[in-house]
Short mmCIF file of C-alpha atoms in Angstrom, two decimals:
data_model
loop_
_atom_site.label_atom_id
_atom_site.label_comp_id
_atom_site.label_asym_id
_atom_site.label_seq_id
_atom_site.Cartn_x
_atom_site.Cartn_y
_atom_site.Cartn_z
CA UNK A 1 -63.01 16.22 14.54
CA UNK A 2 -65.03 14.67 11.49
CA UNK A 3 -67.75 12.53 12.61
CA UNK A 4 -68.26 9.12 10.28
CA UNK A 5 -71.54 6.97 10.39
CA UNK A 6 -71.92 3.63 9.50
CA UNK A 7 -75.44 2.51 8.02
CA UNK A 8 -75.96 -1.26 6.85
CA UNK A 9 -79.23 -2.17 5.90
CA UNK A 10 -80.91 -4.85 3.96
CA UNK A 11 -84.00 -4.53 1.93
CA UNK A 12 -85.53 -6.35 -0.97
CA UNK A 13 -82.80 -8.84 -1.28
CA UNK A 14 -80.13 -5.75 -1.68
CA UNK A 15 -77.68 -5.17 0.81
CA UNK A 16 -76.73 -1.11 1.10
CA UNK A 17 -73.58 -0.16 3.21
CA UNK A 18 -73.34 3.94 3.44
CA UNK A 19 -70.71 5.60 4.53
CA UNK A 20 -71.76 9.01 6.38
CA UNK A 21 -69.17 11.63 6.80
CA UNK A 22 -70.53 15.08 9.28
CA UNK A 23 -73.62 13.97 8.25
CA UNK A 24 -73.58 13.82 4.39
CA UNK A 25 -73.66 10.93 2.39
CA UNK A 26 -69.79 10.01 1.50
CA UNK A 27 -69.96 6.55 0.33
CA UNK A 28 -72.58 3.76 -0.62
CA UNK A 29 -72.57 0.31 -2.14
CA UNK A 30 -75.09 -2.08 -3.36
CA UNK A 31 -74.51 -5.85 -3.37
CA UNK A 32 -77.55 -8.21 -4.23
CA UNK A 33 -78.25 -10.86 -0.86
CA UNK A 34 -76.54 -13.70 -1.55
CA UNK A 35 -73.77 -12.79 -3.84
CA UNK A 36 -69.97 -12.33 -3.13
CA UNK A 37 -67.71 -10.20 -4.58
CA UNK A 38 -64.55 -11.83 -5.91
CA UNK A 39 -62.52 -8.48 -4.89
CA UNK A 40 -59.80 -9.17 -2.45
CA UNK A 41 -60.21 -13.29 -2.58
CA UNK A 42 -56.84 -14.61 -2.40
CA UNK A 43 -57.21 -18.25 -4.40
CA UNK A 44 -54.39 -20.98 -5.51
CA UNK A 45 -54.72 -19.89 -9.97
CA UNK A 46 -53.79 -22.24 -12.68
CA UNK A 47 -51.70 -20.26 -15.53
CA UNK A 48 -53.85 -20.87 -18.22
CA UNK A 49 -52.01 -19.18 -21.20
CA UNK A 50 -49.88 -16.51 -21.44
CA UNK A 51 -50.24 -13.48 -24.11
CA UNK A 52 -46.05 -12.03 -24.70
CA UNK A 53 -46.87 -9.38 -26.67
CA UNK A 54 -49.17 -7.76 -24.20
CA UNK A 55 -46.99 -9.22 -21.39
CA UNK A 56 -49.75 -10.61 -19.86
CA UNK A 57 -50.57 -13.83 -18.18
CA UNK A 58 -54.19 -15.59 -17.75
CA UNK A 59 -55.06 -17.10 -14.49
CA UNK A 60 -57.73 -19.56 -14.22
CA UNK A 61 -59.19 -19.08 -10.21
CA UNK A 62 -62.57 -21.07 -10.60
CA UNK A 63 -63.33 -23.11 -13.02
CA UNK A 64 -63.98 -20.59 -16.43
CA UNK A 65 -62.97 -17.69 -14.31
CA UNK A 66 -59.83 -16.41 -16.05
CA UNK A 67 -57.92 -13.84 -14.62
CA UNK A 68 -55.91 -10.65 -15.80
CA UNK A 69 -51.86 -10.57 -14.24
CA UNK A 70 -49.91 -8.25 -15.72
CA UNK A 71 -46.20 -9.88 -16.34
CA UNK A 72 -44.41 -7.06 -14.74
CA UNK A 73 -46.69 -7.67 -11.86
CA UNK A 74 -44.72 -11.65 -10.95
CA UNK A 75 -42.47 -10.55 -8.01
CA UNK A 76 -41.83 -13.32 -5.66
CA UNK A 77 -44.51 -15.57 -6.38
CA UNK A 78 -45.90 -18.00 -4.02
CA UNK A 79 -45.91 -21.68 -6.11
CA UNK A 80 -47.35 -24.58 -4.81
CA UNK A 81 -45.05 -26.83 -6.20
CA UNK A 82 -40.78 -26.15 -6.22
CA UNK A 83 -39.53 -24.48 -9.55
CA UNK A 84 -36.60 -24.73 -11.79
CA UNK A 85 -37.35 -21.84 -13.41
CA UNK A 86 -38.14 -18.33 -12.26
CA UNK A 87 -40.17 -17.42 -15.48
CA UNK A 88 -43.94 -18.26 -15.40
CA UNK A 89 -45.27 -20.96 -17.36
CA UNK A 90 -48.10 -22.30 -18.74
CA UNK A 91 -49.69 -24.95 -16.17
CA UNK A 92 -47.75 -23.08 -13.30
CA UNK A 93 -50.09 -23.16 -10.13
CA UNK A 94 -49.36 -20.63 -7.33
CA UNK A 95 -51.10 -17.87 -4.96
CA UNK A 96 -52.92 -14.97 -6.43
CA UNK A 97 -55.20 -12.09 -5.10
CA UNK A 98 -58.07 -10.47 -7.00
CA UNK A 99 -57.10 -6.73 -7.16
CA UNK A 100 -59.83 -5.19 -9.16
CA UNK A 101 -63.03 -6.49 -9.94
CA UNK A 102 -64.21 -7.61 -13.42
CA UNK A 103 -65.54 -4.07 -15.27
CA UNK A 104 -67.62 -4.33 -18.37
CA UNK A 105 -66.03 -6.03 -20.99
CA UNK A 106 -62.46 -6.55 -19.08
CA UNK A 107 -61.95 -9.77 -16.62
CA UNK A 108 -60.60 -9.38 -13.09
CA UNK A 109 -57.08 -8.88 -12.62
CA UNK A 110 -55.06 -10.81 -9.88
CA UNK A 111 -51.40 -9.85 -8.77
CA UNK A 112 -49.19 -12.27 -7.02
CA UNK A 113 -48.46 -9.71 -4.11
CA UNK A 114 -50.59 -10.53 -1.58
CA UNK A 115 -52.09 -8.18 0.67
CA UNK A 116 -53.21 -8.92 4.48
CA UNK A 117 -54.83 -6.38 5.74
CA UNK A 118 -55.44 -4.46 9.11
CA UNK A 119 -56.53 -1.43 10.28
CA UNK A 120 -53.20 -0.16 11.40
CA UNK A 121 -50.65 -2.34 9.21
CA UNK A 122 -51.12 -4.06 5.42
CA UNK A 123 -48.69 -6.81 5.30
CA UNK A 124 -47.11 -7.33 1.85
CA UNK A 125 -44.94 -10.48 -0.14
CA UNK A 126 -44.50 -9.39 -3.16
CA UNK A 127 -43.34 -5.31 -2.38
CA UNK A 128 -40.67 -6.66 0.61
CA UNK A 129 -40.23 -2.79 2.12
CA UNK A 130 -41.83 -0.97 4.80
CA UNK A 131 -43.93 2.50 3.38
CA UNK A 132 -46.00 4.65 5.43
CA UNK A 133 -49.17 6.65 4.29
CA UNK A 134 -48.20 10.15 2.57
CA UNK A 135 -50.85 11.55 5.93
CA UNK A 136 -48.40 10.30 8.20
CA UNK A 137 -46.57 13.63 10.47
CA UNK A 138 -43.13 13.42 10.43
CA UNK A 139 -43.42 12.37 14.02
CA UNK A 140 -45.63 10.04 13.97
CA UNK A 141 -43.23 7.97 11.39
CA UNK A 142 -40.65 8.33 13.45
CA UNK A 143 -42.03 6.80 16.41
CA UNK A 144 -43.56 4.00 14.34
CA UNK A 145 -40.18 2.99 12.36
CA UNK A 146 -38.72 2.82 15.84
CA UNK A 147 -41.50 -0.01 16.56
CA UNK A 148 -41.82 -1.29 13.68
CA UNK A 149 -37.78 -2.32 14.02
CA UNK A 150 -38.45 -4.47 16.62
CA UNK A 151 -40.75 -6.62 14.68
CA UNK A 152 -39.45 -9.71 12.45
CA UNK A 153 -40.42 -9.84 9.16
CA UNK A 154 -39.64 -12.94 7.11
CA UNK A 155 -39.70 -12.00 3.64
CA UNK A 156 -42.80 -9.68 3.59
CA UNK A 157 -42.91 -6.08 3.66
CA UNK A 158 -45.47 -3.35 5.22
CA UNK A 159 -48.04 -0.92 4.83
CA UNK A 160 -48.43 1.67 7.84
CA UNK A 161 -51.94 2.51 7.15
CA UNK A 162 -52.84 6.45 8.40
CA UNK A 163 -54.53 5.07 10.98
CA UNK A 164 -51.35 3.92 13.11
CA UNK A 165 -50.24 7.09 13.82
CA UNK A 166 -52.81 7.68 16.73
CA UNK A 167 -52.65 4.01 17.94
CA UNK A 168 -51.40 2.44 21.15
CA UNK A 169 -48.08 0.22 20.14
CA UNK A 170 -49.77 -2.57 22.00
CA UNK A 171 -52.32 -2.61 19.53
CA UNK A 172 -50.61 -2.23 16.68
CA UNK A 173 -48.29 -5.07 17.65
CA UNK A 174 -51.53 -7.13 18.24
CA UNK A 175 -52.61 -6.63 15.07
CA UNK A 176 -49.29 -7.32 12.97
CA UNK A 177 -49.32 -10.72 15.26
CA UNK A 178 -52.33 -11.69 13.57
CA UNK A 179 -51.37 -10.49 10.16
CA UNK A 180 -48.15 -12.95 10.51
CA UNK A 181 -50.40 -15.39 11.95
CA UNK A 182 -52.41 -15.11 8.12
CA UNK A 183 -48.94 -14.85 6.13
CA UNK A 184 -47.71 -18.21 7.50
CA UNK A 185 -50.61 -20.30 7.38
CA UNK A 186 -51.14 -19.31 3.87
CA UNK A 187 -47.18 -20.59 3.09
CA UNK A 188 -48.07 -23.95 5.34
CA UNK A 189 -51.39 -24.76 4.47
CA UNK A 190 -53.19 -22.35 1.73
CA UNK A 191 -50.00 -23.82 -0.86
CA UNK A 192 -51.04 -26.94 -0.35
CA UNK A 193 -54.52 -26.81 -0.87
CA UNK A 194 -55.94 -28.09 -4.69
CA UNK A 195 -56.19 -25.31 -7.18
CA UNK A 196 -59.29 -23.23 -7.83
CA UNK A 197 -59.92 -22.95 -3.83
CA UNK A 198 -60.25 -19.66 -2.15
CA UNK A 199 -58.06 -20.23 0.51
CA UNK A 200 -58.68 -16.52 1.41
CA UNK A 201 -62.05 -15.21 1.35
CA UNK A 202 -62.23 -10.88 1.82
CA UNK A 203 -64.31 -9.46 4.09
CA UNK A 204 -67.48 -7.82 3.21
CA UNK A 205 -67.84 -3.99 2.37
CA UNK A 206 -69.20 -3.26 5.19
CA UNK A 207 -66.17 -4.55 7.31
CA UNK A 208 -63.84 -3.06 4.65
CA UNK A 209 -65.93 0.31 6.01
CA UNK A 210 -65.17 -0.24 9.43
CA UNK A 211 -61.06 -1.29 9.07
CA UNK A 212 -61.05 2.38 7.39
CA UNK A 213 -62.51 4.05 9.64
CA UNK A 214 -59.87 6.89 11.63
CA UNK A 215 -59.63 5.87 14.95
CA UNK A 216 -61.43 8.24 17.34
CA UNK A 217 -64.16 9.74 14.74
CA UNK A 218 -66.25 6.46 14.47
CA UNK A 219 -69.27 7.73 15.91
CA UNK A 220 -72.17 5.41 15.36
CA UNK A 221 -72.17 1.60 12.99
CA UNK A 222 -76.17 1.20 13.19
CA UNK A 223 -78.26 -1.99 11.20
CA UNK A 224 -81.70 -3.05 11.22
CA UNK A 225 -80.69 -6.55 10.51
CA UNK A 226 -80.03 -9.21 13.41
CA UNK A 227 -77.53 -11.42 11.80
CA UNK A 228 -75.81 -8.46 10.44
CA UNK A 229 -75.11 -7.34 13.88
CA UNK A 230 -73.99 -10.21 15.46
CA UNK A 231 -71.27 -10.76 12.22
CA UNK A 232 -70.22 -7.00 12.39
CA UNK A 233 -70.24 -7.53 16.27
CA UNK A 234 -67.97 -10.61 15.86
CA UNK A 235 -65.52 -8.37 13.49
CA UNK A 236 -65.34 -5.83 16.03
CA UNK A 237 -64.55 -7.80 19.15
CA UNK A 238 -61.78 -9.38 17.04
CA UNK A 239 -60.46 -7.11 15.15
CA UNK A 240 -61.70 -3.59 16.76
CA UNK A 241 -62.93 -4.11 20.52
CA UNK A 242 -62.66 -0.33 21.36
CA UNK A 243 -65.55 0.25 19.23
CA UNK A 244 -67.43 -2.44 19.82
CA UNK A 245 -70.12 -0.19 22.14
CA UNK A 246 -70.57 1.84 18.93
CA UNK A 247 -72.69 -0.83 17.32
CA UNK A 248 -76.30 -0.38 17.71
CA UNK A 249 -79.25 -2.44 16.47
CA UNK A 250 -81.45 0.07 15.54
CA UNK A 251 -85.84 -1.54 16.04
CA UNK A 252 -87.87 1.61 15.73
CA UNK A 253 -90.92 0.48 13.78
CA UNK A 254 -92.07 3.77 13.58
CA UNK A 255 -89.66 4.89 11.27
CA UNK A 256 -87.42 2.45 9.32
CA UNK A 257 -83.59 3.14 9.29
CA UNK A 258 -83.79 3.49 5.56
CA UNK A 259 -86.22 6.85 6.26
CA UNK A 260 -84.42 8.13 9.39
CA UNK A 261 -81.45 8.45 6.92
CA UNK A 262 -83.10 9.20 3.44
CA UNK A 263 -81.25 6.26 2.20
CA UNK A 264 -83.61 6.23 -0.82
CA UNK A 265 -83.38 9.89 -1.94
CA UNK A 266 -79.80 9.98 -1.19
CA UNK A 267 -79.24 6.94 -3.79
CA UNK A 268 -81.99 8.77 -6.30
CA UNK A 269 -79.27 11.46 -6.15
CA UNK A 270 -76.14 9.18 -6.48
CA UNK A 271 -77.54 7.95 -9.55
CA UNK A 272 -79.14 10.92 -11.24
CA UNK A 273 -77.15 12.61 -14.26
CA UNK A 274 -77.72 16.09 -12.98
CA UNK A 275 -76.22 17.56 -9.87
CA UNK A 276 -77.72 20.99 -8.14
CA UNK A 277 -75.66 23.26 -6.57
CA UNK A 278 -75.88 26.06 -3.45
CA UNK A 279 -75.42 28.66 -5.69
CA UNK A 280 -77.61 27.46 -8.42
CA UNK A 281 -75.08 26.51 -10.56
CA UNK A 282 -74.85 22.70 -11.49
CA UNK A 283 -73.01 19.38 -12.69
CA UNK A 284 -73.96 17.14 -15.79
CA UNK A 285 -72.48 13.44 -14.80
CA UNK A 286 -71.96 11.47 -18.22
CA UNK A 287 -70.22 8.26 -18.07
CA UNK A 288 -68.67 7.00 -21.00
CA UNK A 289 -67.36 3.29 -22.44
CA UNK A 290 -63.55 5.11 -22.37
CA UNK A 291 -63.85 7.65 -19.37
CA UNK A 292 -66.30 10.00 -17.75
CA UNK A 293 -67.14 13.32 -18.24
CA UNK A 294 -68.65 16.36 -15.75
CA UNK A 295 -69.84 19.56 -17.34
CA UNK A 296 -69.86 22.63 -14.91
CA UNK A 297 -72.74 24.92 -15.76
CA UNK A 298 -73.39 28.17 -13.98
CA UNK A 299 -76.58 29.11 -15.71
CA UNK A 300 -77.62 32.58 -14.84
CA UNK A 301 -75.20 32.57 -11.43
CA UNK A 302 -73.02 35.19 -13.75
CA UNK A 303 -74.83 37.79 -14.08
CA UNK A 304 -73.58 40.31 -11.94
CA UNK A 305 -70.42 43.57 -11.52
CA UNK A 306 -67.56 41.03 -10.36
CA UNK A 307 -68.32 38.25 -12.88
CA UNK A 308 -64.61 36.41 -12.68
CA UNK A 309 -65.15 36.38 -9.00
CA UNK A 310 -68.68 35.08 -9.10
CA UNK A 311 -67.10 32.21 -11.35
CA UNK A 312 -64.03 31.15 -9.42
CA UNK A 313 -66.50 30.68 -6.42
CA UNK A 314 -68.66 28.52 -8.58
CA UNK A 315 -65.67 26.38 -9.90
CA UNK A 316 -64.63 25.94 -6.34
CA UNK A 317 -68.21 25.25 -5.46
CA UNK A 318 -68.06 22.44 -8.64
CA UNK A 319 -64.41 21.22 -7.64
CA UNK A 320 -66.02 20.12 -3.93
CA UNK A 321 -69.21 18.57 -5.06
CA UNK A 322 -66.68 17.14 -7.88
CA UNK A 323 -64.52 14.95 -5.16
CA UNK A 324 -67.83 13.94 -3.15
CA UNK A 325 -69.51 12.69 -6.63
CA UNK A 326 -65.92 10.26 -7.63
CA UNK A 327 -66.22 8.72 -4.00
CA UNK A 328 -69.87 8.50 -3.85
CA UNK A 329 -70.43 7.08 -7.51
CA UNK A 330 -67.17 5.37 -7.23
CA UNK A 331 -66.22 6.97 -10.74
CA UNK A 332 -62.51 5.80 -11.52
CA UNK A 333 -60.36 5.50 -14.39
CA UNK A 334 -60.04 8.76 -16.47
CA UNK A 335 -62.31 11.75 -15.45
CA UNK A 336 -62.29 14.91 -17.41
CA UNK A 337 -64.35 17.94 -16.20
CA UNK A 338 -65.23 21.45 -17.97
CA UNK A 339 -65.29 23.98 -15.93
CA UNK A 340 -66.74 27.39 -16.04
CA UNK A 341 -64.29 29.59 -18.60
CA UNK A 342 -61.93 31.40 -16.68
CA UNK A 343 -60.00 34.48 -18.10
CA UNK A 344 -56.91 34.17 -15.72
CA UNK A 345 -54.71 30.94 -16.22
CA UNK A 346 -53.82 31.89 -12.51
CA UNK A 347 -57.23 31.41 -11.38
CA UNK A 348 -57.08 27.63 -13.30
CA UNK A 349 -53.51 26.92 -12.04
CA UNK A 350 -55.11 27.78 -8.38
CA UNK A 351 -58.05 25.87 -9.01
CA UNK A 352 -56.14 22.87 -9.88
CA UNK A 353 -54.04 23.19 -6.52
CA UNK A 354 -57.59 23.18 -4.68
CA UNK A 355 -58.59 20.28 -6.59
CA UNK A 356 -55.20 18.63 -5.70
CA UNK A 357 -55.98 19.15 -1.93
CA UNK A 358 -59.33 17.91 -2.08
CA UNK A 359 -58.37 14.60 -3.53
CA UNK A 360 -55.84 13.79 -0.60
CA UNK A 361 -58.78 13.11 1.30
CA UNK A 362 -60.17 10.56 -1.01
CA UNK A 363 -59.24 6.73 0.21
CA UNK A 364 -58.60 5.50 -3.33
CA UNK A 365 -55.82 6.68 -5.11
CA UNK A 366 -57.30 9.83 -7.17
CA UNK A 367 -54.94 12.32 -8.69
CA UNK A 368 -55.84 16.01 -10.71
CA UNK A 369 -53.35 15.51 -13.48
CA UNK A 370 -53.45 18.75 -15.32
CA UNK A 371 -55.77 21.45 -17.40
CA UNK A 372 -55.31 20.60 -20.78
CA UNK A 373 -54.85 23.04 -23.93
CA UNK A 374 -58.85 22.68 -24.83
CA UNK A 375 -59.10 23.82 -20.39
CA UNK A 376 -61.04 20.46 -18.96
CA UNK A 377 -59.15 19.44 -16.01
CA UNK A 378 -58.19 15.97 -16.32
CA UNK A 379 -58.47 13.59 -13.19
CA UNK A 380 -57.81 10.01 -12.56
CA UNK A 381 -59.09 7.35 -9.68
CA UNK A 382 -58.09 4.52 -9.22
CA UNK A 383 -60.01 1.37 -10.68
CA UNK A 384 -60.93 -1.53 -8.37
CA UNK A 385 -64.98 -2.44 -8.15
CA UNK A 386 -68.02 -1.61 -9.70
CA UNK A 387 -69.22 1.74 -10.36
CA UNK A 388 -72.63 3.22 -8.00
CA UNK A 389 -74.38 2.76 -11.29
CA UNK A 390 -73.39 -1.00 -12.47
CA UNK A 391 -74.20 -1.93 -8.74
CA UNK A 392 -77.52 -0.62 -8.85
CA UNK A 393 -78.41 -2.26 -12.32
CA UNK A 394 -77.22 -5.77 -10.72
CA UNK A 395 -79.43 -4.93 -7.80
CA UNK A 396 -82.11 -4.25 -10.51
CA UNK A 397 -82.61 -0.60 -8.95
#
């Protein structure tokens, strides 16, 4: 079973949360002390204009913070006041959630379907069904549906979150309890609150960490910070007791947490452009304005009788690192890679498959797309916070 590690630590006014999967580095975020990521918040927004030719509306959320929605995105909004008139208007106040973060040059974008969410369940109002994660067995759906039948859901829909399918139905009814607890007091109270609160505030990364976490391979969730502890410790007990013993406040002061881990070298490496490989070979990590691009370079690792072989091993090699790299960097939008030349369009057809596999295990939404007619594979991950790098350069790493 894979092991996961959970390391927060706080030094020099910068908060680091790493995630660490059979020992190796999976994911890591960087949030200056102090400052609060709008990702998640669910707020009552003021329409503040709306663009028809890019079907597009602009929600205000604080004052001067405007807001992306997408048109097509308006199913079954939550208003604060009754309408006449399905359409949305100018003026219009109502519930919205920030989905991604603002990125560069582009503003946040909200959505009016609001997500509550658990470790075992996501409650939904704007997408009124019941879906289960693609990891789900066959079985495991089946016995949840059954359970999941015998809960009442007033005009909201559900998430079964991978997770579930190993849980107790005790706790999973617990949980979706509180959830409905969340949905209604946000139609009784947060709808009447004035606009531009945050009648919703997400929970921090590190949380988010912990809610993700499979049940059963949560090993360790170690800080060197006091009043970290007792708020993860408080998040637990709530929402997680069964792995509330895993916490530990970690007070050698003959080697800081940040050394026991490498915490330092292993961001040095997050962040550097190049990318060494077992076999010699290596990566070249350029990010662009548009989309990023990874070079696959073999160097002298072809030399040799069987050189196709000696390549397909390298690619494969690449295509692992590859997945790591999007989930440690947090690369997302459009991703195109050059691989070592192959001869066989079987070998790239197979090496696409591999690719494919790899990015199941990847928690954001990341798909291989194709190999296109120049041969760079062409990937895509999902876009919702801050790039490694644009977190460090807030952090002024």
């Amino acid at each position: 079973m894979d092991s996961r590690r959970i390391i927060t630590h706080l030094r020099d006014r910068v908060l680091a949360d790493a995630l660490y999967e059979d020992g190796q580095l999976a994911e890591l975020s960087l949030v200056p002390e102090g400052q609060e990521s709008l990702l998640g918040n669910i707020y009552v927004g003021k329409v503040n204009h709306i663009v028809k030719n890019i079907q597009a509306a602009f929600v205000e959320v604080e004052k001067g913070v405007l807001c992306y929605l997408p048109l097509e995105d308006v199913r079954h909004p939550i208003y604060t006041k009754p309408k006449k008139r399905d359409a949305l208007t100018e003026g219009d106040e109502l519930l919205v959630q920030v989905s991604r973060e603002a990125v560069k040059t582009k503003a946040p974008s909200v959505t009016t379907n609001l997500n509550l969410t658990g470790r075992y369940l996501v409650l939904t109002t704007g997408n009124r069904v019941t879906g289960y994660s693609a990891k789900l067995t066959s079985g495991e759906k089946k016995r949840l549906s059954g359970l999941l039948e015998t809960f009442p859901l007033p005009e909201a829909g559900l998430i079964v979150r991978t997770n579930a399918g190993q849980a107790e139905e005790a706790e999973i009814r617990r949980e979706y309890e509180r959830l409905l607890e969340q949905y209604h007091d946000l139609l009784e109270h947060g709808v009447h609150r004035t606009v531009y609160s945050c009648v919703k505030r997400s929970r921090s990364p590190w949380l988010t960490s912990l809610l993700g976490s499979r049940r059963g391979n949560l090993t360790e969730i170690l800080t060197d910070d006091r009043i970290l502890y007792g708020q993860i410790l408080e998040f637990l007990m709530e929402e997680m007791p069964a792995e509330a013993e895993k916490l530990r406040l970690y007070e050698d002061r003959m080697l800081s947490l940040q050394a026991l881990y490498r915490m330092e070298k292993g961001l040095s490496d997050a962040l550097s452009r190049k990318v060494l490989l077992k076999s010699g070979a290596d990566l070249v990590i350029e990010p662009t304005e548009a989309l990023t691009v990874i070079d696959v370079n073999s160097g002298k690792c072809t030399k040799g009788k069987d050189r196709q072989e000696t390549i397909r091993k390298i690619n494969r090699e690449a295509a692992s690192e590859i997945a790591r790299q999007m989930r440690l960097r947090n690369l997302s939008g459009i991703i195109l890679v050059d691989f070592v030349d192959m001869e066989s369009r079987k070998d790239g057809q197979e090496l696409l498959r591999f690719m494919r596999e790899l990015l199941k295990r990847d928690p954001m939404k990341a798909a291989a797309v194709d190999i296109t007619e120049l041969g760079l594979m062409e990937l895509t991950r999902k876009k919702q916070k801050k790039t490694l790098l644009e977190q460090a350069k807030e952090c002024g790493i």
